[in-house]
Short mmCIF file of C-alpha atoms and ligand atoms in Angstrom, two decimals:
data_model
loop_
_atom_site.label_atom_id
_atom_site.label_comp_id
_atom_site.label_asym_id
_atom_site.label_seq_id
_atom_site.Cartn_x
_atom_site.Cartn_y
_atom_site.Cartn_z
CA UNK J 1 -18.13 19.51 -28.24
CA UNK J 2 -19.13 16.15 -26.96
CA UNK J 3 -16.64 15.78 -23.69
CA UNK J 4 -16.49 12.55 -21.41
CA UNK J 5 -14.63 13.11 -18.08
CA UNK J 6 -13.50 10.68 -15.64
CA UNK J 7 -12.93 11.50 -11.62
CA UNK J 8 -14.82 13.29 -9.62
CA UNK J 9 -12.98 13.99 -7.07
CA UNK J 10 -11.76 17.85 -5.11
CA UNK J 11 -10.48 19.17 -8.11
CA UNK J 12 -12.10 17.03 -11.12
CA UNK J 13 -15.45 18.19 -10.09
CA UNK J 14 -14.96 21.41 -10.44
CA UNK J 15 -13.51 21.34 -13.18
CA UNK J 16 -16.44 19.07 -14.95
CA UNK J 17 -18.63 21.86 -13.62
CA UNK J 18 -17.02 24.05 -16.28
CA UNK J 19 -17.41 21.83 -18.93
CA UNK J 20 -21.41 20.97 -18.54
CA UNK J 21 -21.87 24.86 -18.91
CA UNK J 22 -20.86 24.95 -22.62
CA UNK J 23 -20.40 21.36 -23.88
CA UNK J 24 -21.98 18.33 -24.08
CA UNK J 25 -20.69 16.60 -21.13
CA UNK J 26 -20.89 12.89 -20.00
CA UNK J 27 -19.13 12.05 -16.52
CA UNK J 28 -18.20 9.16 -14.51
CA UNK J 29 -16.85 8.44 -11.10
CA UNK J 30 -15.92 4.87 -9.72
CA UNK J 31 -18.22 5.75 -6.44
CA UNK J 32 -20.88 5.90 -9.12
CA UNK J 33 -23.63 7.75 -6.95
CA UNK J 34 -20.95 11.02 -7.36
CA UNK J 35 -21.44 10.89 -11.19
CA UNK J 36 -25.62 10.28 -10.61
CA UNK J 37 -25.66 13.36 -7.81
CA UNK J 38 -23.62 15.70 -10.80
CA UNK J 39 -25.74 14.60 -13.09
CA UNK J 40 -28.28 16.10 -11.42
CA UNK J 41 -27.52 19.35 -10.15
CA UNK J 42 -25.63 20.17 -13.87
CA UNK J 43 -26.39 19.45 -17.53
CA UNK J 44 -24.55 16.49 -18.13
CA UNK J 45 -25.12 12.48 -18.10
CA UNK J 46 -23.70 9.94 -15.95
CA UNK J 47 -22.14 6.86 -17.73
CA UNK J 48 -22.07 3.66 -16.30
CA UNK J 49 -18.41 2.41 -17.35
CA UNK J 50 -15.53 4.40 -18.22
CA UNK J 51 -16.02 2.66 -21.80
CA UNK J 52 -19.45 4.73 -21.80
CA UNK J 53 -17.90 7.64 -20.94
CA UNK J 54 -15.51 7.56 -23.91
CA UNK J 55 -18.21 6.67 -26.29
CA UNK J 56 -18.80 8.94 -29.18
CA UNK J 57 -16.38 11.41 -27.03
CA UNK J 58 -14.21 13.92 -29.30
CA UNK J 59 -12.49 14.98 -25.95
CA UNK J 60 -11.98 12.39 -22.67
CA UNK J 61 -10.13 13.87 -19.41
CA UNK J 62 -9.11 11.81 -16.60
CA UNK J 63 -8.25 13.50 -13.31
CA UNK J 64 -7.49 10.81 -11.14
CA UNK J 65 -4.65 10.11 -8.16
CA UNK J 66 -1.72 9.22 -9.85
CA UNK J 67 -0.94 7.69 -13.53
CA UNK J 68 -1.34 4.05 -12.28
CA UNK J 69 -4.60 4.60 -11.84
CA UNK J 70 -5.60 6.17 -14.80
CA UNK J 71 -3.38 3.58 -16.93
CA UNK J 72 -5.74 0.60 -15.30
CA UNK J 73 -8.36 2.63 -16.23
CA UNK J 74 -7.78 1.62 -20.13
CA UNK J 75 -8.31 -1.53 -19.25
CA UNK J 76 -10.71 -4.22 -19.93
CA UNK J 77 -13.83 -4.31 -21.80
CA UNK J 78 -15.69 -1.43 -19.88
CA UNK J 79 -12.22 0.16 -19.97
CA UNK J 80 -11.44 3.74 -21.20
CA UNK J 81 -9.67 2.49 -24.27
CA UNK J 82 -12.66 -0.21 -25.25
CA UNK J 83 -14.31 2.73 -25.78
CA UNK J 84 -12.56 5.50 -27.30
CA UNK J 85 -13.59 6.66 -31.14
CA UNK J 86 -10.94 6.52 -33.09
CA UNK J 87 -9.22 10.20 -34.01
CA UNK J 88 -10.22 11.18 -29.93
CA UNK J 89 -8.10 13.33 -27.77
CA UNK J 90 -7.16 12.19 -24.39
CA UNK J 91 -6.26 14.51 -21.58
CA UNK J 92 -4.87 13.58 -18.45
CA UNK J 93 -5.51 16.45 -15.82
CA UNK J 94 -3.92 13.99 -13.21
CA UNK J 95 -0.83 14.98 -11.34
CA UNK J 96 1.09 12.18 -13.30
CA UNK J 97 4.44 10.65 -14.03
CA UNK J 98 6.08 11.51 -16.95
CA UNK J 99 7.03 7.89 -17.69
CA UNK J 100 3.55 6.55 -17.42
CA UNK J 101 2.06 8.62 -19.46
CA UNK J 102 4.38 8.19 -22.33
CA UNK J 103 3.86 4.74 -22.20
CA UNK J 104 -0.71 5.67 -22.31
CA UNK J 105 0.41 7.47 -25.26
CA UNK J 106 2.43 4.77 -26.92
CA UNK J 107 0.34 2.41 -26.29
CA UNK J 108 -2.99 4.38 -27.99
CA UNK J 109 -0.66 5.73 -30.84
CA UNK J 110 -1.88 6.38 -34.40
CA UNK J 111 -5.63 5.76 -32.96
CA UNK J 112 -5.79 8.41 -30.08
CA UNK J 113 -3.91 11.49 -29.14
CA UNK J 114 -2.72 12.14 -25.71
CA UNK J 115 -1.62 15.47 -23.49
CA UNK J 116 -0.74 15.24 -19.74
CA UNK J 117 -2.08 18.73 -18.61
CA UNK J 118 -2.03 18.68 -14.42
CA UNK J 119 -3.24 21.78 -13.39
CA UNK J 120 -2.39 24.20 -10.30
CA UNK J 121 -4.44 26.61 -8.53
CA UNK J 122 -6.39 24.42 -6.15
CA UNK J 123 -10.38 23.56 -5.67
CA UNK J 124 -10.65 27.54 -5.55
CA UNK J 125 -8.69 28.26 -8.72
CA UNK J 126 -11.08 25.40 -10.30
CA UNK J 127 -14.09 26.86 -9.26
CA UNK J 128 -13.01 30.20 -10.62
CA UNK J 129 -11.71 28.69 -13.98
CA UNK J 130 -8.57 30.38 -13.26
CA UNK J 131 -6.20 27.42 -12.84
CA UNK J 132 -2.63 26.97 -14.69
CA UNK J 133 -2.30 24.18 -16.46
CA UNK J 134 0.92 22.59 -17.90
CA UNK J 135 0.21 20.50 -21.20
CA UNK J 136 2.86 17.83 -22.38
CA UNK J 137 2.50 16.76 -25.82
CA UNK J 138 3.07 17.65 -29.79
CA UNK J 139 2.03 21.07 -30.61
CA UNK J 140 -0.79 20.32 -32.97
CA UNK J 141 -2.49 18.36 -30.18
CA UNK J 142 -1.93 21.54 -27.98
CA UNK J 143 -3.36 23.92 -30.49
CA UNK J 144 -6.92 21.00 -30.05
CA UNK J 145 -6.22 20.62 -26.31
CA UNK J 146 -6.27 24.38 -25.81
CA UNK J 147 -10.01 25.42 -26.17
CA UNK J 148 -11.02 22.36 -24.15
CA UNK J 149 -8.41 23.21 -21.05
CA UNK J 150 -9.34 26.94 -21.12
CA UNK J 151 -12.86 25.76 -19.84
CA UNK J 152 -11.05 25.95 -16.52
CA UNK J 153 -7.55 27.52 -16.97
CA UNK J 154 -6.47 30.74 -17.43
CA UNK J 155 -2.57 29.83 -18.08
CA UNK J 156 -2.39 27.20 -20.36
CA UNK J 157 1.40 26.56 -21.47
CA UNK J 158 3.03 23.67 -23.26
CA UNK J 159 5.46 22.90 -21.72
CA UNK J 160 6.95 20.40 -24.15
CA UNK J 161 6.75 16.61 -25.46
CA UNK J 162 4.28 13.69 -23.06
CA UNK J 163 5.53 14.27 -19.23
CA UNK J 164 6.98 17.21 -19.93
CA UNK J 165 3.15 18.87 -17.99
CA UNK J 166 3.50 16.47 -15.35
CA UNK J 167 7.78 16.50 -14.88
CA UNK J 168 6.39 20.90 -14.72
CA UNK J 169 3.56 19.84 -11.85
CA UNK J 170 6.09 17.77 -9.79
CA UNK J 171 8.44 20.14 -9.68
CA UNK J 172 6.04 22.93 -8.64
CA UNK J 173 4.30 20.95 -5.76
CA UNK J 174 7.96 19.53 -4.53
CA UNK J 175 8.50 23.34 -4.14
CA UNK J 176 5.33 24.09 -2.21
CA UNK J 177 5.62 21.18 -0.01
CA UNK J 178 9.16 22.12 0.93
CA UNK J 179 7.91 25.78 1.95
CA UNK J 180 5.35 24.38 3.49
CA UNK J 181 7.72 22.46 5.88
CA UNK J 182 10.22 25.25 6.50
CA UNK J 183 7.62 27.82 7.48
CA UNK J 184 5.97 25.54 9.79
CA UNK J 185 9.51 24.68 11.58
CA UNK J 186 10.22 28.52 11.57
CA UNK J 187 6.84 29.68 12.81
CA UNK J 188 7.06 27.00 15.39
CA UNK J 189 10.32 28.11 16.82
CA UNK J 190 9.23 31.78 16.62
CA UNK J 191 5.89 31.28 18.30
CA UNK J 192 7.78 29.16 21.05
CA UNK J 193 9.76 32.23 21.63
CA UNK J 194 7.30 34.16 22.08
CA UNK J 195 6.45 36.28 18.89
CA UNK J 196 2.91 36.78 17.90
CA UNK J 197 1.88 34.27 15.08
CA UNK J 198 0.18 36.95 13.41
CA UNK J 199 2.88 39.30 13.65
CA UNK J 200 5.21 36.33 12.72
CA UNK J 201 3.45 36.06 9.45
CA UNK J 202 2.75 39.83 8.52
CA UNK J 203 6.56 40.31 8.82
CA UNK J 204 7.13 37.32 6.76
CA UNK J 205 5.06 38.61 3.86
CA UNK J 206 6.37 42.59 4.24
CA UNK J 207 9.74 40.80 3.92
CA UNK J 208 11.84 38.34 1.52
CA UNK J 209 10.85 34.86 2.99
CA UNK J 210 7.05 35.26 2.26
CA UNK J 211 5.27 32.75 -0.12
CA UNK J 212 1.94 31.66 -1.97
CA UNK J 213 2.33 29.73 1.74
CA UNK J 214 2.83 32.37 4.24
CA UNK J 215 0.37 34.96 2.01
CA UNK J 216 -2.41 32.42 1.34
CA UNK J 217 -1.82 29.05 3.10
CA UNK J 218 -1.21 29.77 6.52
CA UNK J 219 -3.29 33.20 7.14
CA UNK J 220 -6.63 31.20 5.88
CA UNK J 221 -6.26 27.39 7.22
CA UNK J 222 -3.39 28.05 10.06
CA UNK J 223 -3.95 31.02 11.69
CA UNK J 224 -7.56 30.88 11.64
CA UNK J 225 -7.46 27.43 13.14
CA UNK J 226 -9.90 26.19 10.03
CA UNK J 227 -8.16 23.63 8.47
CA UNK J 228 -10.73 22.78 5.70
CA UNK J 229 -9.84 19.61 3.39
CA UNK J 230 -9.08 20.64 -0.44
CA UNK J 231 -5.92 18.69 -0.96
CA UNK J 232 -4.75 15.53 0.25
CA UNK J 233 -1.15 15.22 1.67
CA UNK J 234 -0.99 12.06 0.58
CA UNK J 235 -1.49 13.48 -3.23
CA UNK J 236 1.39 16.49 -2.34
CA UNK J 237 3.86 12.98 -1.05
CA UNK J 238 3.36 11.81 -4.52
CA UNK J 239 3.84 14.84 -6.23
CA UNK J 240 7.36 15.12 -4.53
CA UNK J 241 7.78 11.24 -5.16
CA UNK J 242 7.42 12.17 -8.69
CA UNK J 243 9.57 15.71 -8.69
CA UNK J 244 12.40 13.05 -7.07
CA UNK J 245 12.46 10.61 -9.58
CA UNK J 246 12.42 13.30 -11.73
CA UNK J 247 15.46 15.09 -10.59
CA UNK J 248 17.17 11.41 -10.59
CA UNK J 249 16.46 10.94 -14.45
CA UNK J 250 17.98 14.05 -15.44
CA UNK J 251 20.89 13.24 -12.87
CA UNK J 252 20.59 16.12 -10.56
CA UNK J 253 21.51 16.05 -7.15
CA UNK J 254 18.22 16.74 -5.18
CA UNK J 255 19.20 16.26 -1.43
CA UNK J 256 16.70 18.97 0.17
CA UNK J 257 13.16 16.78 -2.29
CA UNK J 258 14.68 13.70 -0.86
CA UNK J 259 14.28 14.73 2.53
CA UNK J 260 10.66 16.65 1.90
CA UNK J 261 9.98 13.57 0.55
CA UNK J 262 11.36 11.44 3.88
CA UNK J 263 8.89 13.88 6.11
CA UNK J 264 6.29 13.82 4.03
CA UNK J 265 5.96 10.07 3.88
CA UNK J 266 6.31 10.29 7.45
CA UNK J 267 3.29 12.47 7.90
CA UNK J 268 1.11 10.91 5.85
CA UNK J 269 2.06 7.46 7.77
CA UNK J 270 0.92 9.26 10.83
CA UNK J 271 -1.89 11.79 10.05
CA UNK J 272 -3.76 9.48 7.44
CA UNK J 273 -4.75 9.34 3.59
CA UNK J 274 -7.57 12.06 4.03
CA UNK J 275 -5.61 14.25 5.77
CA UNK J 276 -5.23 17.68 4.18
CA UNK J 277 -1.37 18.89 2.93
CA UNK J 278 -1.32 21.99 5.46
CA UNK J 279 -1.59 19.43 8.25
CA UNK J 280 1.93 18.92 8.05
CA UNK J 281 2.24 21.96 9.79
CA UNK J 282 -0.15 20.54 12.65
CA UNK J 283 2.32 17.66 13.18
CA UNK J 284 4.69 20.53 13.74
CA UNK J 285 3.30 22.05 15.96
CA UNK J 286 2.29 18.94 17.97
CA UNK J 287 5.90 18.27 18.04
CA UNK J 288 7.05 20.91 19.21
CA UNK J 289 4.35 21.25 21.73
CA UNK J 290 3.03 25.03 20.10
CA UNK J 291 -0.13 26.22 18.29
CA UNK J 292 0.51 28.59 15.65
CA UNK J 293 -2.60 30.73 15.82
CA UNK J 294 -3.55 34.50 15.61
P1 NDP A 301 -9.48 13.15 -4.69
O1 NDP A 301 -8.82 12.20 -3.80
O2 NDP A 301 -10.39 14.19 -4.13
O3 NDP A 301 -10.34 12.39 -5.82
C1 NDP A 301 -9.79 11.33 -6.52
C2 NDP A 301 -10.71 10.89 -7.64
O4 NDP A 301 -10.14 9.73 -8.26
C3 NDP A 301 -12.11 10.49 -7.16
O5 NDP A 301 -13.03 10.75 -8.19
C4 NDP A 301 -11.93 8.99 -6.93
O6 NDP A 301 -13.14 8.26 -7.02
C5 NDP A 301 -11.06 8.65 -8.12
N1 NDP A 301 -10.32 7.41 -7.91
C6 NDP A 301 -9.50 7.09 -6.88
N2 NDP A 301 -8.98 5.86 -7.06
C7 NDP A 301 -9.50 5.39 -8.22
C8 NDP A 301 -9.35 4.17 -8.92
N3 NDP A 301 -8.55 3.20 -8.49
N4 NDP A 301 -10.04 4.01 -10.08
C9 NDP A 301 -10.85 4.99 -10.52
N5 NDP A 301 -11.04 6.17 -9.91
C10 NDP A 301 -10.35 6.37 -8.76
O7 NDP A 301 -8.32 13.84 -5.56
P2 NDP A 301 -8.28 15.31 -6.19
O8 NDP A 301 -9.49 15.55 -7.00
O9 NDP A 301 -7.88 16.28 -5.14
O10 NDP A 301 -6.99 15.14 -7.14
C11 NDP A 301 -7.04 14.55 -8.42
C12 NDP A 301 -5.70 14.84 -9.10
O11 NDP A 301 -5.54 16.26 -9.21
C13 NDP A 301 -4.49 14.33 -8.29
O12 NDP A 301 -3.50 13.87 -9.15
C14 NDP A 301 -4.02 15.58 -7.53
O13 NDP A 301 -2.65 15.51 -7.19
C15 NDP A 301 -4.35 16.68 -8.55
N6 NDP A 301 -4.54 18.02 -8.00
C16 NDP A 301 -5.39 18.25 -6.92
C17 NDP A 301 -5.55 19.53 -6.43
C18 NDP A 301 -6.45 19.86 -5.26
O14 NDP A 301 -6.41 21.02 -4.79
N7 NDP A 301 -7.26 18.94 -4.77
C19 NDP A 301 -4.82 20.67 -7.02
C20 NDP A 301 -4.06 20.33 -8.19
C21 NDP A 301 -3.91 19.05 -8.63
P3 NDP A 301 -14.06 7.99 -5.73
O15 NDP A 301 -15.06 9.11 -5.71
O16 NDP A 301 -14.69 6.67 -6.02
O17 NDP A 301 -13.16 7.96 -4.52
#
């Protein structure tokens, strides 16, 4: 299948990596030398535009920051939609808004299909293929999305109508980030007191408060004192952004995302764009004057 995909970043290169294995894969990046260096090391071409990507594509996939950016990304005459063939599929892999992306597929309607499908599992999960992903459109243009997606996922679930796969991601990563925060303050206070981090955390995951962050998170980038750089806590602050707005639009009271949300912006005002998500608990621990090692 002749594939064009667009963002190279942690996660979207990966997941291209997949793709140039078994299809016939163009790729391009706005720091274009990204999209010349993976055209190198795998079997795929590097387009100049995003309009060259989407040329003679039966299958374009965007994994960008957030929906704004992949909605400018239509744009223009070397713009995505300039060049895609009419009857193409286009699948958002970004970690999206729901509203944004039902106004992409509006606005491409009865030329181009579209399916949000952000994906979970991290740059690990991509590199094994192994990710979730969580696909919002009609079901026909699930049963075309599926083969592509399962290039790199090993869930693949539709979750329901455009936004319904990226309303699914925000809700998932508001979750995470929230656990993220709470075991940070806990281990904080229980370190401070004296209790073995290490100990601290095998407890935790014996016992009912452990979590995908006290079993994975925290024993491989906290405790070991590694911290490497796979995803951005600016990207988890929009994710709960998203998961809040969310919540408002269906009219549910969502006091404990709003105030994720309040620390999270907070954090990322004070650690930086390129800091990594887990290094919210770093600002914890600098807080409260404690490292959480063992
Ligand atoms: P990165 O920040 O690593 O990469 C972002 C990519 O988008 C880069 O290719 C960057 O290009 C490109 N980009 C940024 N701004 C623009 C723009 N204005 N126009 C065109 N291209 C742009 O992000 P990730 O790969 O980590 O994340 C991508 C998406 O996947 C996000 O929505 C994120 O929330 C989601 N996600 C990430 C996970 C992870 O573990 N990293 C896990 C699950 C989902 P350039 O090279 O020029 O900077």
């Amino acid at each position: 299948m002749r594939i064009g995909f667009l963002g190279l970043g942690a996660i979207g290169t990966p997941m291209a990596r997949h793709l140039a294995k078994r299809d016939s894969l163009t790729v391009w990046n706005r720091t274009t030398e990204r999209a010349a260096d993976f055209a190198r090391l795998h079997r795929a071409r590097a387009a100049g535009t995003p309009r060259e990507a989407a040329a003679g594509a039966e299958v374009i996939i965007t994994c960008l920051p957030t929906s704004r950016e992949v909605e400018t990304l239509l744009d223009g005459p070397d713009g995505l939609e300039a060049g895609l063939q009419p009857g193409a599929l286009l699948i958002d892999c970004t970690s999206g808004d729901p509203g944004t992306s039902r106004r992409i597929a509006q606005r491409l309607r009865g030329r181009v299909s579209f399916a949000d499908a952000p994906v979970s599992g991290g740059v690990s999960g991509a590199e094994a293929g192994t990710l979730t992903v969580m696909v919002g459109c009609d079901a026909e243009i699930f049963e075309r999305a599926r083969p592509v997606l399962s290039a790199f996922g090993k869930r693949i679930e539709h979750l329901g109508p455009v936004g319904a796969g990226h309303a699914m991601k925000a809700i998932n990563n508001a979750l995470l980030a929230v656990n993220l925060i709470a075991v940070g303050e806990g281990l904080a206070a229980l370190v401070k007191a004296g209790v073995s981090a290490g100990t601290a955390v095998e407890v935790l995951n014996g016992s009912s408060g452990r979590s995908f962050v006290t079993e994975g998170l925290v024993p491989e980038r906290v405790l070991s004192g590694r911290w490497p750089q796979t995803f951005r806590l600016a990207l988890l602050d929009k994710d709960v952004g998203i998961a809040r707005a969310f919540a408002k639009e269906t009219q549910v009271e969502a006091p404990l995302l709003d105030l994720a949300g309040r620390i999270l912006a907070e954090a990322r005002a004070e650690l930086g764009e390129a800091a990594d998500h887990a290094e919210i608990i770093r600002l914890i621990e600098r807080r409260a004057g404690v490292e959480i090692r063992g």
